[in-house]
Amino acid sequence: MSTSSTIVWFRQDLRLADNPALLRAAESGSVVPVYVWSPEEEGDWAPGGAGKWWLHRSLESLDGSLREIGSRLVVRRGDSLQQLRAIAEETGAERVFWNRRYEPQAIERDKQIKASLAEDGLGVESFNAALLHEPWTVATQQGQPYKVFTPYWRACLKQDIRREPLSKPKTLDAPGSWPKSVELDSLALNPKIAWDAGLAETWDVGEAAAMKRLRAFAKRGMADYGDERNRMDHDGVSMLSPYLHWGELSPRQAFAAADKLREKDPGAADGVKVFLSEIGWREFSYHLMYHFPTVVDQPLREEFTRFEWDDDREALKRWQRGQTGFPVVDAAMRQLYATGWMHNRARMIVASFLTKDLLIPWQRGAEWFWDTLVDADLASNTQGWQWTAGCGADASPFFRVFNPVSQSEKFDPQGDYIRRWVPELGGLDRPHIFQPHEAPPGVLRAAGVELGKDYPLPMVDHGEARKRALDVYQSMKN
Ligand code: FAD
């Protein structure tokens, strides 16, 4: 075996298994696994508070896994190109491998780094580890990118792609000498004030935890996913999103687990199909971001640049703090702040509330999600917000305004989700828990709720707000 070294530049692929850059490097000689913290290179989208919390633990976990196979993670901070060059000099590495990213700012940066390292005489190779279908591999018959999900996913499913995940290297040869590495703590990824207790209670971070969650979901949740996925009060979804975002799990591994379940239990086929189509939405989000890179802060549907939003900062704060007076919205926003995650149905409800009931620009909501979600992902977050606001590809039409009360009645029928996250309403039964401002005074008194004191009155009248939103939409169209 050759003794020459390859630097593996880890980014959003923080795992050993199904990691093509790592496996290829391991096959070529010794390996220098590297992570460079360079938030300045992420433009407006450096990881937010919850993302940094996750990243700290993920890097710790990756280092632990590497040590188990005779290696370690070299952590650096600063300009990525300079750091990679310095590490190549310190170790005499001859190659730099990485797995591709698709965010517009990362593509630009990576292109420049690739060219510069190649000029230095290093071998540079990048691989696909994050997607089943890279954005340029799927096109309409006219050779155009897709803007509608169903034909996009149908085209994806027709492609004959590698399904089997790669195995993890059993050992990694160490370089002749290890380059300098900074302490993880020096990156200051952990919060300065301790708001993260709920995150720590909710999540085990890292590749092993990802696999454990995937297996548990395949065993207990995937078969019923089609029916259960909308229930905010049940554990019917996988909660795999942060692992997929940080690359502790690959979509291929998720696909393989789903395929295996389908083979073993044909009765699970419907649930598996729906689950895989959600992985498809993740792929579609990357397809859109790659082909229409301005979507990260501009509406895809151009007419929405004329939409008259109402950028009310006080109202935004009430939404962020879960003090809108609409219990399901408040439950969801508090779940987000406490755990760094929110149920998909709840994401749609709060996003509709922000953009339609309050007419606040979707970008403000996307920014808050960016800071507070452990799975904050530029492609999926952008797509989710544009979809709900009605200005994206294959979006929910603007006139579809989610009614927070009927959404709770349908997807949290006993009010348990609200009771969990808005404990001050815990004494109310259904239907009053869905809209306490409609409850008779005696009911509120018996439940120990004084509206305006223990829990806010609704900040808008939903019926009027809906009408206002539709009027603004109409004038945009005119
Ligand atoms: P499951 O229901 O178990 O689905 C499995 C996987 O499929 C998810 O982990 C995720 O990777 C993918 N997926 C599911 N639904 C979607 C979807 N609608 N779009 C794209 N991928 C999907 N997802 C993120 O990963 N990061 C975000 O920043 C993000 N922001 C969102 C913002 C809004 C306003 C909305 C409406 C949705 C957003 N989503 C985002 C999509 C979706 O809500 C989450 O992926 C999902 O709730 C994560 O929970 P889960 O892992 O249990 O999903």
Short mmCIF file of C-alpha atoms and ligand atoms in Angstrom, two decimals:
data_model
loop_
_atom_site.label_atom_id
_atom_site.label_comp_id
_atom_site.label_asym_id
_atom_site.label_seq_id
_atom_site.Cartn_x
_atom_site.Cartn_y
_atom_site.Cartn_z
CA MET A 1 0.00 0.00 0.00
CA SER A 2 1.21 3.49 -0.79
CA THR A 3 2.33 5.54 2.20
CA SER A 4 1.26 8.86 0.71
CA SER A 5 -1.36 10.83 2.59
CA THR A 6 -4.76 12.19 1.72
CA ILE A 7 -6.44 14.99 3.62
CA VAL A 8 -10.17 14.30 4.05
CA TRP A 9 -11.90 17.62 4.55
CA PHE A 10 -15.06 16.91 6.57
CA ARG A 11 -17.92 19.39 6.27
CA GLN A 12 -21.54 18.25 6.36
CA ASP A 13 -20.68 14.56 6.17
CA LEU A 14 -19.73 13.89 9.78
CA ARG A 15 -19.73 10.09 9.61
CA LEU A 16 -17.46 7.17 8.78
CA ALA A 17 -19.93 4.88 7.03
CA ASP A 18 -21.16 5.56 3.50
CA ASN A 19 -18.54 8.27 3.18
CA PRO A 20 -17.00 8.04 -0.30
CA ALA A 21 -14.28 10.67 0.26
CA LEU A 22 -13.08 8.89 3.39
CA LEU A 23 -13.24 5.42 1.89
CA ARG A 24 -11.34 6.43 -1.25
CA ALA A 25 -8.72 8.19 0.86
CA ALA A 26 -8.34 5.12 3.07
CA GLU A 27 -7.76 3.01 -0.03
CA SER A 28 -5.03 5.37 -1.23
CA GLY A 29 -2.75 5.39 1.84
CA SER A 30 -2.69 7.28 5.12
CA VAL A 31 -5.46 9.70 5.98
CA VAL A 32 -5.56 13.10 7.69
CA PRO A 33 -9.18 13.78 8.73
CA VAL A 34 -9.72 17.52 9.05
CA TYR A 35 -12.51 19.88 10.05
CA VAL A 36 -12.04 23.62 9.44
CA TRP A 37 -14.36 26.02 11.29
CA SER A 38 -14.76 28.96 8.90
CA PRO A 39 -18.14 30.58 9.54
CA GLU A 40 -17.11 33.71 7.59
CA GLU A 41 -17.16 31.63 4.41
CA GLU A 42 -20.84 30.75 4.83
CA GLY A 43 -22.05 34.23 3.85
CA ASP A 44 -25.34 35.01 5.60
CA TRP A 45 -25.75 31.37 6.53
CA ALA A 46 -23.13 30.50 9.12
CA PRO A 47 -24.61 27.92 11.50
CA GLY A 48 -27.00 29.49 14.02
CA GLY A 49 -27.05 28.89 17.78
CA ALA A 50 -28.73 25.48 17.71
CA GLY A 51 -26.68 24.37 14.71
CA LYS A 52 -23.43 25.25 16.49
CA TRP A 53 -24.58 23.33 19.55
CA TRP A 54 -25.11 20.27 17.39
CA LEU A 55 -21.87 20.72 15.48
CA HIS A 56 -19.79 20.77 18.68
CA ARG A 57 -21.16 17.41 19.73
CA SER A 58 -20.99 15.97 16.26
CA LEU A 59 -17.29 16.82 15.91
CA GLU A 60 -16.64 15.34 19.34
CA SER A 61 -18.42 12.17 18.29
CA LEU A 62 -16.61 12.00 14.94
CA ASP A 63 -13.25 12.33 16.70
CA GLY A 64 -14.26 9.47 19.03
CA SER A 65 -15.24 7.24 16.08
CA LEU A 66 -11.99 8.05 14.26
CA ARG A 67 -9.96 7.17 17.35
CA GLU A 68 -11.64 3.76 17.42
CA ILE A 69 -10.09 3.01 14.04
CA GLY A 70 -6.64 4.37 14.80
CA SER A 71 -7.08 7.95 13.67
CA ARG A 72 -8.27 11.30 15.01
CA LEU A 73 -9.91 14.53 13.87
CA VAL A 74 -7.67 17.53 13.24
CA VAL A 75 -9.67 20.67 14.05
CA ARG A 76 -8.61 24.05 12.69
CA ARG A 77 -10.14 27.48 12.46
CA GLY A 78 -9.77 30.19 9.83
CA ASP A 79 -9.60 30.45 6.08
CA SER A 80 -10.25 26.97 4.67
CA LEU A 81 -7.81 27.22 1.78
CA GLN A 82 -4.99 28.49 3.99
CA GLN A 83 -5.64 25.77 6.56
CA LEU A 84 -5.76 22.97 3.98
CA ARG A 85 -2.54 24.26 2.41
CA ALA A 86 -0.85 24.46 5.78
CA ILE A 87 -1.94 20.94 6.70
CA ALA A 88 -0.70 19.62 3.36
CA GLU A 89 2.68 21.19 4.10
CA GLU A 90 2.78 19.97 7.70
CA THR A 91 1.98 16.39 6.70
CA GLY A 92 3.32 16.14 3.16
CA ALA A 93 -0.15 15.08 2.02
CA GLU A 94 -0.48 14.71 -1.72
CA ARG A 95 -4.23 14.77 -2.09
CA VAL A 96 -7.31 16.51 -0.67
CA PHE A 97 -10.70 14.77 -0.88
CA TRP A 98 -14.09 15.99 0.23
CA ASN A 99 -17.79 15.33 -0.22
CA ARG A 100 -19.71 17.98 -2.11
CA ARG A 101 -21.94 20.70 -0.73
CA TYR A 102 -24.63 22.48 -2.76
CA GLU A 103 -25.27 25.82 -1.06
CA PRO A 104 -24.49 28.68 -3.49
CA GLN A 105 -21.78 30.19 -1.27
CA ALA A 106 -20.19 26.79 -0.62
CA ILE A 107 -20.12 25.94 -4.34
CA GLU A 108 -18.30 29.17 -5.13
CA ARG A 109 -15.82 28.70 -2.30
CA ASP A 110 -15.16 25.04 -3.09
CA LYS A 111 -14.54 25.81 -6.76
CA GLN A 112 -11.86 28.33 -5.85
CA ILE A 113 -10.28 25.99 -3.32
CA LYS A 114 -10.24 23.15 -5.81
CA ALA A 115 -8.49 25.30 -8.42
CA SER A 116 -5.94 26.68 -5.93
CA LEU A 117 -5.03 23.31 -4.47
CA ALA A 118 -4.70 21.83 -7.94
CA GLU A 119 -2.34 24.70 -8.83
CA ASP A 120 -0.28 23.75 -5.80
CA GLY A 121 0.09 20.33 -7.39
CA LEU A 122 -2.22 18.48 -5.04
CA GLY A 123 -4.66 15.87 -6.26
CA VAL A 124 -8.18 17.10 -5.54
CA GLU A 125 -11.34 15.02 -5.77
CA SER A 126 -14.88 15.58 -4.59
CA PHE A 127 -17.65 13.03 -4.13
CA ASN A 128 -21.38 12.78 -3.60
CA ALA A 129 -22.29 11.73 -0.08
CA ALA A 130 -25.33 13.85 0.73
CA LEU A 131 -27.88 13.12 -1.99
CA LEU A 132 -29.31 10.21 -3.90
CA HIS A 133 -29.59 12.42 -6.97
CA GLU A 134 -27.27 15.35 -7.42
CA PRO A 135 -29.16 18.34 -8.81
CA TRP A 136 -27.69 18.17 -12.32
CA THR A 137 -28.52 14.49 -12.77
CA VAL A 138 -32.29 14.97 -13.04
CA ALA A 139 -33.89 17.08 -15.79
CA THR A 140 -37.14 17.35 -17.69
CA GLN A 141 -37.38 16.03 -21.24
CA GLN A 142 -36.52 19.54 -22.38
CA GLY A 143 -33.36 19.43 -20.28
CA GLN A 144 -34.73 21.91 -17.75
CA PRO A 145 -34.75 21.67 -13.97
CA TYR A 146 -37.99 20.47 -12.41
CA LYS A 147 -40.24 22.90 -10.57
CA VAL A 148 -42.94 20.41 -9.63
CA PHE A 149 -42.27 17.68 -7.11
CA THR A 150 -44.32 14.72 -8.40
CA PRO A 151 -42.73 14.44 -11.88
CA TYR A 152 -39.35 15.23 -10.33
CA TRP A 153 -39.60 12.34 -7.88
CA ARG A 154 -41.03 10.02 -10.51
CA ALA A 155 -37.98 10.75 -12.69
CA CYS A 156 -35.69 10.13 -9.72
CA LEU A 157 -37.28 6.79 -8.92
CA LYS A 158 -36.78 5.66 -12.52
CA GLN A 159 -33.03 6.18 -12.30
CA ASP A 160 -30.91 3.19 -11.59
CA ILE A 161 -28.70 4.50 -8.81
CA ARG A 162 -26.43 2.79 -6.34
CA ARG A 163 -28.60 1.94 -3.36
CA GLU A 164 -26.20 0.03 -1.11
CA PRO A 165 -24.39 2.29 1.37
CA LEU A 166 -20.60 1.99 1.49
CA SER A 167 -19.14 0.36 4.55
CA LYS A 168 -16.93 2.26 6.95
CA PRO A 169 -13.16 1.80 6.81
CA LYS A 170 -12.05 -0.77 9.40
CA THR A 171 -8.83 1.10 10.15
CA LEU A 172 -7.19 4.29 8.97
CA ASP A 173 -3.44 4.58 8.52
CA ALA A 174 -2.05 7.56 10.40
CA PRO A 175 0.18 10.11 8.66
CA GLY A 176 3.90 10.20 9.59
CA SER A 177 3.21 13.10 11.95
CA TRP A 178 -0.05 14.66 13.05
CA PRO A 179 -0.57 18.33 12.26
CA LYS A 180 -1.58 20.83 14.95
CA SER A 181 -5.19 20.73 16.07
CA VAL A 182 -7.07 23.29 18.18
CA GLU A 183 -9.29 22.37 21.12
CA LEU A 184 -12.92 22.01 20.13
CA ASP A 185 -13.88 24.39 22.96
CA SER A 186 -11.80 27.15 21.38
CA LEU A 187 -14.28 27.29 18.48
CA ALA A 188 -16.87 28.61 20.96
CA LEU A 189 -19.68 26.61 19.40
CA ASN A 190 -21.37 26.03 22.75
CA PRO A 191 -23.79 28.73 23.91
CA LYS A 192 -22.40 31.38 26.28
CA ILE A 193 -25.57 31.36 28.35
CA ALA A 194 -27.04 27.97 29.13
CA TRP A 195 -30.29 27.78 27.12
CA ASP A 196 -29.52 24.33 25.81
CA ALA A 197 -30.79 21.98 28.55
CA GLY A 198 -33.79 20.98 26.42
CA LEU A 199 -31.56 20.21 23.45
CA ALA A 200 -29.36 17.98 25.58
CA GLU A 201 -32.44 16.17 26.90
CA THR A 202 -33.86 15.63 23.42
CA TRP A 203 -30.86 14.57 21.36
CA ASP A 204 -28.01 12.10 21.24
CA VAL A 205 -25.69 13.50 18.63
CA GLY A 206 -23.43 11.52 16.29
CA GLU A 207 -23.29 8.72 13.79
CA ALA A 208 -24.07 5.90 16.23
CA ALA A 209 -27.10 7.78 17.56
CA ALA A 210 -28.29 8.42 13.99
CA MET A 211 -28.12 4.73 13.16
CA LYS A 212 -29.88 3.83 16.39
CA ARG A 213 -32.70 6.23 15.60
CA LEU A 214 -33.00 4.98 12.03
CA ARG A 215 -33.22 1.37 13.21
CA ALA A 216 -35.77 2.19 15.88
CA PHE A 217 -37.88 4.11 13.38
CA ALA A 218 -37.70 1.29 10.82
CA LYS A 219 -38.83 -1.10 13.52
CA ARG A 220 -41.58 0.96 15.10
CA GLY A 221 -42.63 3.93 12.99
CA MET A 222 -42.00 3.58 9.28
CA ALA A 223 -44.80 1.13 8.48
CA ASP A 224 -47.42 3.52 9.88
CA TYR A 225 -45.71 6.70 8.74
CA GLY A 226 -48.32 7.46 6.07
CA ASP A 227 -51.08 7.73 8.68
CA GLU A 228 -49.08 9.01 11.62
CA ARG A 229 -46.81 11.61 10.10
CA ASN A 230 -49.25 14.47 10.55
CA ARG A 231 -50.05 13.84 14.20
CA MET A 232 -48.27 16.44 16.29
CA ASP A 233 -49.23 14.62 19.49
CA HIS A 234 -47.69 11.28 18.43
CA ASP A 235 -44.13 10.09 17.84
CA GLY A 236 -45.00 9.22 14.24
CA VAL A 237 -42.03 10.78 12.43
CA SER A 238 -38.38 9.82 12.34
CA MET A 239 -36.69 12.94 13.78
CA LEU A 240 -33.77 12.10 11.51
CA SER A 241 -33.50 15.59 10.01
CA PRO A 242 -30.52 16.89 12.02
CA TYR A 243 -28.58 13.68 11.35
CA LEU A 244 -29.28 14.02 7.65
CA HIS A 245 -28.37 17.68 7.65
CA TRP A 246 -25.03 17.20 9.38
CA GLY A 247 -24.34 14.05 7.43
CA GLU A 248 -24.22 11.73 10.42
CA LEU A 249 -26.60 9.68 8.32
CA SER A 250 -26.80 9.52 4.53
CA PRO A 251 -30.04 9.39 2.55
CA ARG A 252 -28.70 6.17 1.07
CA GLN A 253 -28.61 4.59 4.52
CA ALA A 254 -32.18 5.74 5.12
CA PHE A 255 -33.20 4.34 1.74
CA ALA A 256 -31.49 1.03 2.44
CA ALA A 257 -33.27 0.68 5.80
CA ALA A 258 -36.60 1.41 4.10
CA ASP A 259 -35.92 -1.10 1.31
CA LYS A 260 -35.02 -3.75 3.86
CA LEU A 261 -38.23 -3.17 5.79
CA ARG A 262 -40.29 -3.35 2.60
CA GLU A 263 -38.72 -6.71 1.74
CA LYS A 264 -39.27 -8.11 5.21
CA ASP A 265 -42.76 -6.76 5.72
CA PRO A 266 -44.74 -6.11 2.53
CA GLY A 267 -47.50 -4.62 4.71
CA ALA A 268 -45.14 -1.73 5.44
CA ALA A 269 -44.90 -0.78 1.76
CA ASP A 270 -47.29 2.18 1.93
CA GLY A 271 -45.54 3.76 4.91
CA VAL A 272 -42.15 3.18 3.30
CA LYS A 273 -43.28 4.82 0.06
CA VAL A 274 -44.44 7.96 1.84
CA PHE A 275 -41.29 8.09 3.96
CA LEU A 276 -39.10 7.82 0.87
CA SER A 277 -41.05 10.55 -0.87
CA GLU A 278 -40.21 12.83 2.07
CA ILE A 279 -36.55 12.03 1.52
CA GLY A 280 -37.49 12.97 -2.05
CA TRP A 281 -38.65 16.41 -0.85
CA ARG A 282 -35.23 16.88 0.68
CA GLU A 283 -33.65 16.02 -2.66
CA PHE A 284 -36.08 18.32 -4.49
CA SER A 285 -35.13 21.18 -2.15
CA TYR A 286 -31.48 20.75 -3.15
CA HIS A 287 -32.47 20.54 -6.82
CA LEU A 288 -34.26 23.89 -6.53
CA MET A 289 -31.51 25.61 -4.53
CA TYR A 290 -28.86 24.48 -6.99
CA HIS A 291 -30.74 25.53 -10.14
CA PHE A 292 -32.28 28.69 -8.68
CA PRO A 293 -29.67 29.87 -6.15
CA THR A 294 -31.37 33.21 -5.47
CA VAL A 295 -34.22 31.35 -3.73
CA VAL A 296 -32.30 31.39 -0.45
CA ASP A 297 -33.49 34.96 0.09
CA GLN A 298 -35.66 35.87 -2.92
CA PRO A 299 -39.05 34.44 -3.89
CA LEU A 300 -38.88 31.94 -6.73
CA ARG A 301 -42.12 33.32 -8.15
CA GLU A 302 -41.09 36.73 -9.31
CA GLU A 303 -44.46 38.44 -8.77
CA PHE A 304 -43.95 38.04 -5.03
CA THR A 305 -41.22 40.70 -5.08
CA ARG A 306 -44.20 43.12 -5.29
CA PHE A 307 -46.00 41.62 -2.29
CA GLU A 308 -46.65 44.20 0.42
CA TRP A 309 -45.43 42.55 3.58
CA ASP A 310 -45.77 44.12 7.00
CA ASP A 311 -42.37 43.78 8.67
CA ASP A 312 -43.66 44.35 12.24
CA ARG A 313 -40.78 43.55 14.63
CA GLU A 314 -42.96 43.49 17.76
CA ALA A 315 -45.31 40.96 16.19
CA LEU A 316 -42.31 38.92 15.06
CA LYS A 317 -41.07 38.80 18.65
CA ARG A 318 -44.40 37.51 19.94
CA TRP A 319 -44.34 34.78 17.32
CA GLN A 320 -40.74 33.86 18.18
CA ARG A 321 -41.53 33.65 21.88
CA GLY A 322 -44.70 31.60 21.48
CA GLN A 323 -46.97 34.38 22.78
CA THR A 324 -49.40 34.79 19.90
CA GLY A 325 -52.51 33.67 21.79
CA PHE A 326 -53.02 30.80 19.33
CA PRO A 327 -52.19 27.70 21.37
CA VAL A 328 -50.95 25.47 18.56
CA VAL A 329 -48.69 28.20 17.20
CA ASP A 330 -47.33 28.90 20.66
CA ALA A 331 -46.84 25.20 21.43
CA ALA A 332 -44.84 24.76 18.23
CA MET A 333 -42.68 27.85 18.73
CA ARG A 334 -41.89 26.79 22.28
CA GLN A 335 -41.10 23.24 21.17
CA LEU A 336 -38.66 24.75 18.67
CA TYR A 337 -36.93 26.91 21.25
CA ALA A 338 -36.76 24.14 23.83
CA THR A 339 -35.65 21.25 21.63
CA GLY A 340 -34.23 22.74 18.42
CA TRP A 341 -36.79 20.83 16.37
CA MET A 342 -40.42 21.17 15.34
CA HIS A 343 -42.89 18.75 13.80
CA ASN A 344 -43.42 19.29 10.05
CA ARG A 345 -47.16 19.93 10.42
CA ALA A 346 -46.38 22.49 13.10
CA ARG A 347 -43.74 24.11 10.85
CA MET A 348 -46.40 24.63 8.19
CA ILE A 349 -48.88 26.03 10.72
CA VAL A 350 -46.46 28.56 12.25
CA ALA A 351 -45.07 29.55 8.86
CA SER A 352 -48.58 30.14 7.52
CA PHE A 353 -49.42 32.15 10.63
CA LEU A 354 -46.34 34.35 10.28
CA THR A 355 -46.65 35.00 6.56
CA LYS A 356 -50.43 35.17 6.23
CA ASP A 357 -52.03 36.07 9.56
CA LEU A 358 -49.21 38.51 10.39
CA LEU A 359 -48.02 39.26 6.82
CA ILE A 360 -44.42 39.18 8.03
CA PRO A 361 -41.93 38.35 5.24
CA TRP A 362 -41.09 34.66 5.07
CA GLN A 363 -37.40 35.54 5.22
CA ARG A 364 -37.82 36.68 8.87
CA GLY A 365 -39.27 33.29 9.74
CA ALA A 366 -36.54 31.47 7.83
CA GLU A 367 -33.91 33.46 9.76
CA TRP A 368 -35.43 32.53 13.11
CA PHE A 369 -35.62 28.87 12.12
CA TRP A 370 -32.02 29.11 10.97
CA ASP A 371 -30.91 30.18 14.40
CA THR A 372 -33.05 27.81 16.43
CA LEU A 373 -33.30 24.53 14.48
CA VAL A 374 -30.70 21.82 15.00
CA ASP A 375 -31.61 20.64 11.48
CA ALA A 376 -31.42 24.15 9.94
CA ASP A 377 -30.68 23.33 6.33
CA LEU A 378 -30.50 26.01 3.67
CA ALA A 379 -32.20 23.94 0.98
CA SER A 380 -35.05 22.49 3.06
CA ASN A 381 -35.62 25.60 5.12
CA THR A 382 -35.84 27.82 2.05
CA GLN A 383 -38.14 25.39 0.30
CA GLY A 384 -40.35 24.96 3.39
CA TRP A 385 -40.79 28.71 3.83
CA GLN A 386 -41.35 29.47 0.17
CA TRP A 387 -43.79 26.58 -0.08
CA THR A 388 -45.86 27.83 2.83
CA ALA A 389 -45.70 31.47 1.80
CA GLY A 390 -46.94 30.48 -1.66
CA CYS A 391 -43.99 32.00 -3.52
CA GLY A 392 -41.94 28.85 -4.16
CA ALA A 393 -41.91 26.02 -6.66
CA ASP A 394 -44.90 23.68 -6.43
CA ALA A 395 -45.99 25.81 -3.48
CA SER A 396 -49.13 25.68 -1.43
CA PRO A 397 -51.29 28.36 -3.08
CA PHE A 398 -51.19 31.66 -1.20
CA PHE A 399 -54.95 31.56 -0.61
CA ARG A 400 -54.52 28.35 1.42
CA VAL A 401 -54.33 29.96 4.85
CA PHE A 402 -53.94 27.42 7.65
CA ASN A 403 -56.59 27.80 10.32
CA PRO A 404 -54.72 27.23 13.61
CA VAL A 405 -57.86 25.97 15.36
CA SER A 406 -59.00 23.43 12.82
CA GLN A 407 -55.41 22.28 12.32
CA SER A 408 -55.18 21.50 16.05
CA GLU A 409 -58.56 19.76 16.07
CA LYS A 410 -57.41 17.54 13.23
CA PHE A 411 -53.78 16.85 14.06
CA ASP A 412 -53.77 17.18 17.87
CA PRO A 413 -57.32 16.04 18.55
CA GLN A 414 -57.01 15.72 22.34
CA GLY A 415 -54.90 18.87 22.71
CA ASP A 416 -51.99 16.88 24.15
CA TYR A 417 -49.39 18.63 22.03
CA ILE A 418 -50.64 22.00 23.28
CA ARG A 419 -50.84 20.75 26.87
CA ARG A 420 -47.22 19.62 26.70
CA TRP A 421 -45.74 22.89 25.44
CA VAL A 422 -48.21 25.44 26.81
CA PRO A 423 -48.64 24.14 30.36
CA GLU A 424 -50.56 27.22 31.49
CA LEU A 425 -53.49 25.89 29.42
CA GLY A 426 -53.14 22.39 30.88
CA GLY A 427 -56.37 22.69 32.88
CA LEU A 428 -58.48 23.25 29.76
CA ASP A 429 -60.20 20.41 27.95
CA ARG A 430 -60.96 20.22 24.28
CA PRO A 431 -62.39 22.15 22.48
CA HIS A 432 -61.50 25.12 24.71
CA ILE A 433 -57.79 24.34 24.71
CA PHE A 434 -57.72 25.00 20.95
CA GLN A 435 -59.11 28.52 21.36
CA PRO A 436 -59.22 29.64 24.98
CA HIS A 437 -60.55 33.09 24.03
CA GLU A 438 -63.82 31.39 23.01
CA ALA A 439 -64.14 29.50 26.32
CA PRO A 440 -66.88 30.63 28.77
CA PRO A 441 -65.49 32.63 31.73
CA GLY A 442 -66.45 29.86 34.17
CA VAL A 443 -64.43 27.29 32.21
CA LEU A 444 -61.39 29.56 32.18
CA ARG A 445 -61.76 30.27 35.92
CA ALA A 446 -62.02 26.57 36.72
CA ALA A 447 -58.88 25.94 34.65
CA GLY A 448 -57.04 28.75 36.45
CA VAL A 449 -56.53 30.75 33.26
CA GLU A 450 -56.89 34.50 33.16
CA LEU A 451 -56.52 35.58 29.56
CA GLY A 452 -54.20 38.53 29.09
CA LYS A 453 -52.40 37.56 32.31
CA ASP A 454 -51.64 33.82 32.33
CA TYR A 455 -51.95 33.44 28.59
CA PRO A 456 -52.22 36.12 25.88
CA LEU A 457 -55.34 37.04 24.00
CA PRO A 458 -55.03 36.25 20.29
CA MET A 459 -52.87 38.87 18.59
CA VAL A 460 -55.14 38.90 15.52
CA ASP A 461 -58.63 37.81 14.57
CA HIS A 462 -57.88 34.88 12.27
CA GLY A 463 -60.88 35.49 10.02
CA GLU A 464 -60.00 39.15 9.52
CA ALA A 465 -56.31 38.41 9.14
CA ARG A 466 -57.09 35.86 6.46
CA LYS A 467 -59.18 38.40 4.58
CA ARG A 468 -56.44 41.03 4.86
CA ALA A 469 -53.88 38.55 3.49
CA LEU A 470 -56.08 37.65 0.54
CA ASP A 471 -56.63 41.35 -0.22
CA VAL A 472 -52.88 42.01 -0.26
CA TYR A 473 -52.40 38.95 -2.47
CA GLN A 474 -55.09 40.20 -4.84
CA SER A 475 -53.51 43.64 -5.12
CA MET A 476 -50.15 42.02 -5.86
CA LYS A 477 -51.80 40.07 -8.69
CA ASN A 478 -53.50 43.17 -10.03
P1 FAD B 1 -39.72 12.86 8.68
O1 FAD B 1 -41.15 13.18 8.50
O2 FAD B 1 -39.39 11.64 9.44
O3 FAD B 1 -39.07 12.78 7.23
C1 FAD B 1 -37.84 12.09 6.96
C2 FAD B 1 -36.83 13.05 6.35
O4 FAD B 1 -37.30 13.54 5.11
C3 FAD B 1 -36.55 14.27 7.18
O5 FAD B 1 -35.60 14.01 8.18
C4 FAD B 1 -36.07 15.27 6.14
O6 FAD B 1 -34.70 15.09 5.84
C5 FAD B 1 -36.89 14.89 4.93
N1 FAD B 1 -38.07 15.73 4.84
C6 FAD B 1 -39.29 15.50 5.37
N2 FAD B 1 -40.16 16.47 5.01
C7 FAD B 1 -39.47 17.33 4.25
C8 FAD B 1 -39.81 18.53 3.58
N3 FAD B 1 -41.05 19.03 3.60
N4 FAD B 1 -38.85 19.19 2.89
C9 FAD B 1 -37.59 18.71 2.83
N5 FAD B 1 -37.21 17.56 3.44
C10 FAD B 1 -38.14 16.89 4.14
N6 FAD B 1 -36.24 20.34 7.10
C11 FAD B 1 -34.94 20.35 7.41
O7 FAD B 1 -34.29 19.30 7.40
N7 FAD B 1 -34.31 21.52 7.73
C12 FAD B 1 -34.96 22.72 7.76
O8 FAD B 1 -34.35 23.74 8.04
C13 FAD B 1 -36.35 22.71 7.48
N8 FAD B 1 -37.08 23.86 7.56
C14 FAD B 1 -38.42 23.83 7.27
C15 FAD B 1 -39.16 25.03 7.34
C16 FAD B 1 -40.52 25.03 7.06
C17 FAD B 1 -41.29 26.32 7.14
C18 FAD B 1 -41.15 23.83 6.71
C19 FAD B 1 -42.63 23.81 6.41
C20 FAD B 1 -40.45 22.65 6.63
C21 FAD B 1 -39.07 22.63 6.91
N9 FAD B 1 -38.31 21.44 6.85
C22 FAD B 1 -36.97 21.47 7.14
C23 FAD B 1 -38.91 20.18 6.36
C24 FAD B 1 -39.52 19.26 7.43
O9 FAD B 1 -40.36 19.98 8.26
C25 FAD B 1 -38.46 18.56 8.28
O10 FAD B 1 -37.51 17.95 7.45
C26 FAD B 1 -39.08 17.48 9.16
O11 FAD B 1 -40.08 18.04 9.97
C27 FAD B 1 -37.99 16.87 10.01
O12 FAD B 1 -38.54 15.93 10.88
P2 FAD B 1 -38.32 14.38 10.67
O13 FAD B 1 -36.87 14.10 10.50
O14 FAD B 1 -39.03 13.68 11.75
O15 FAD B 1 -39.04 14.15 9.30
#
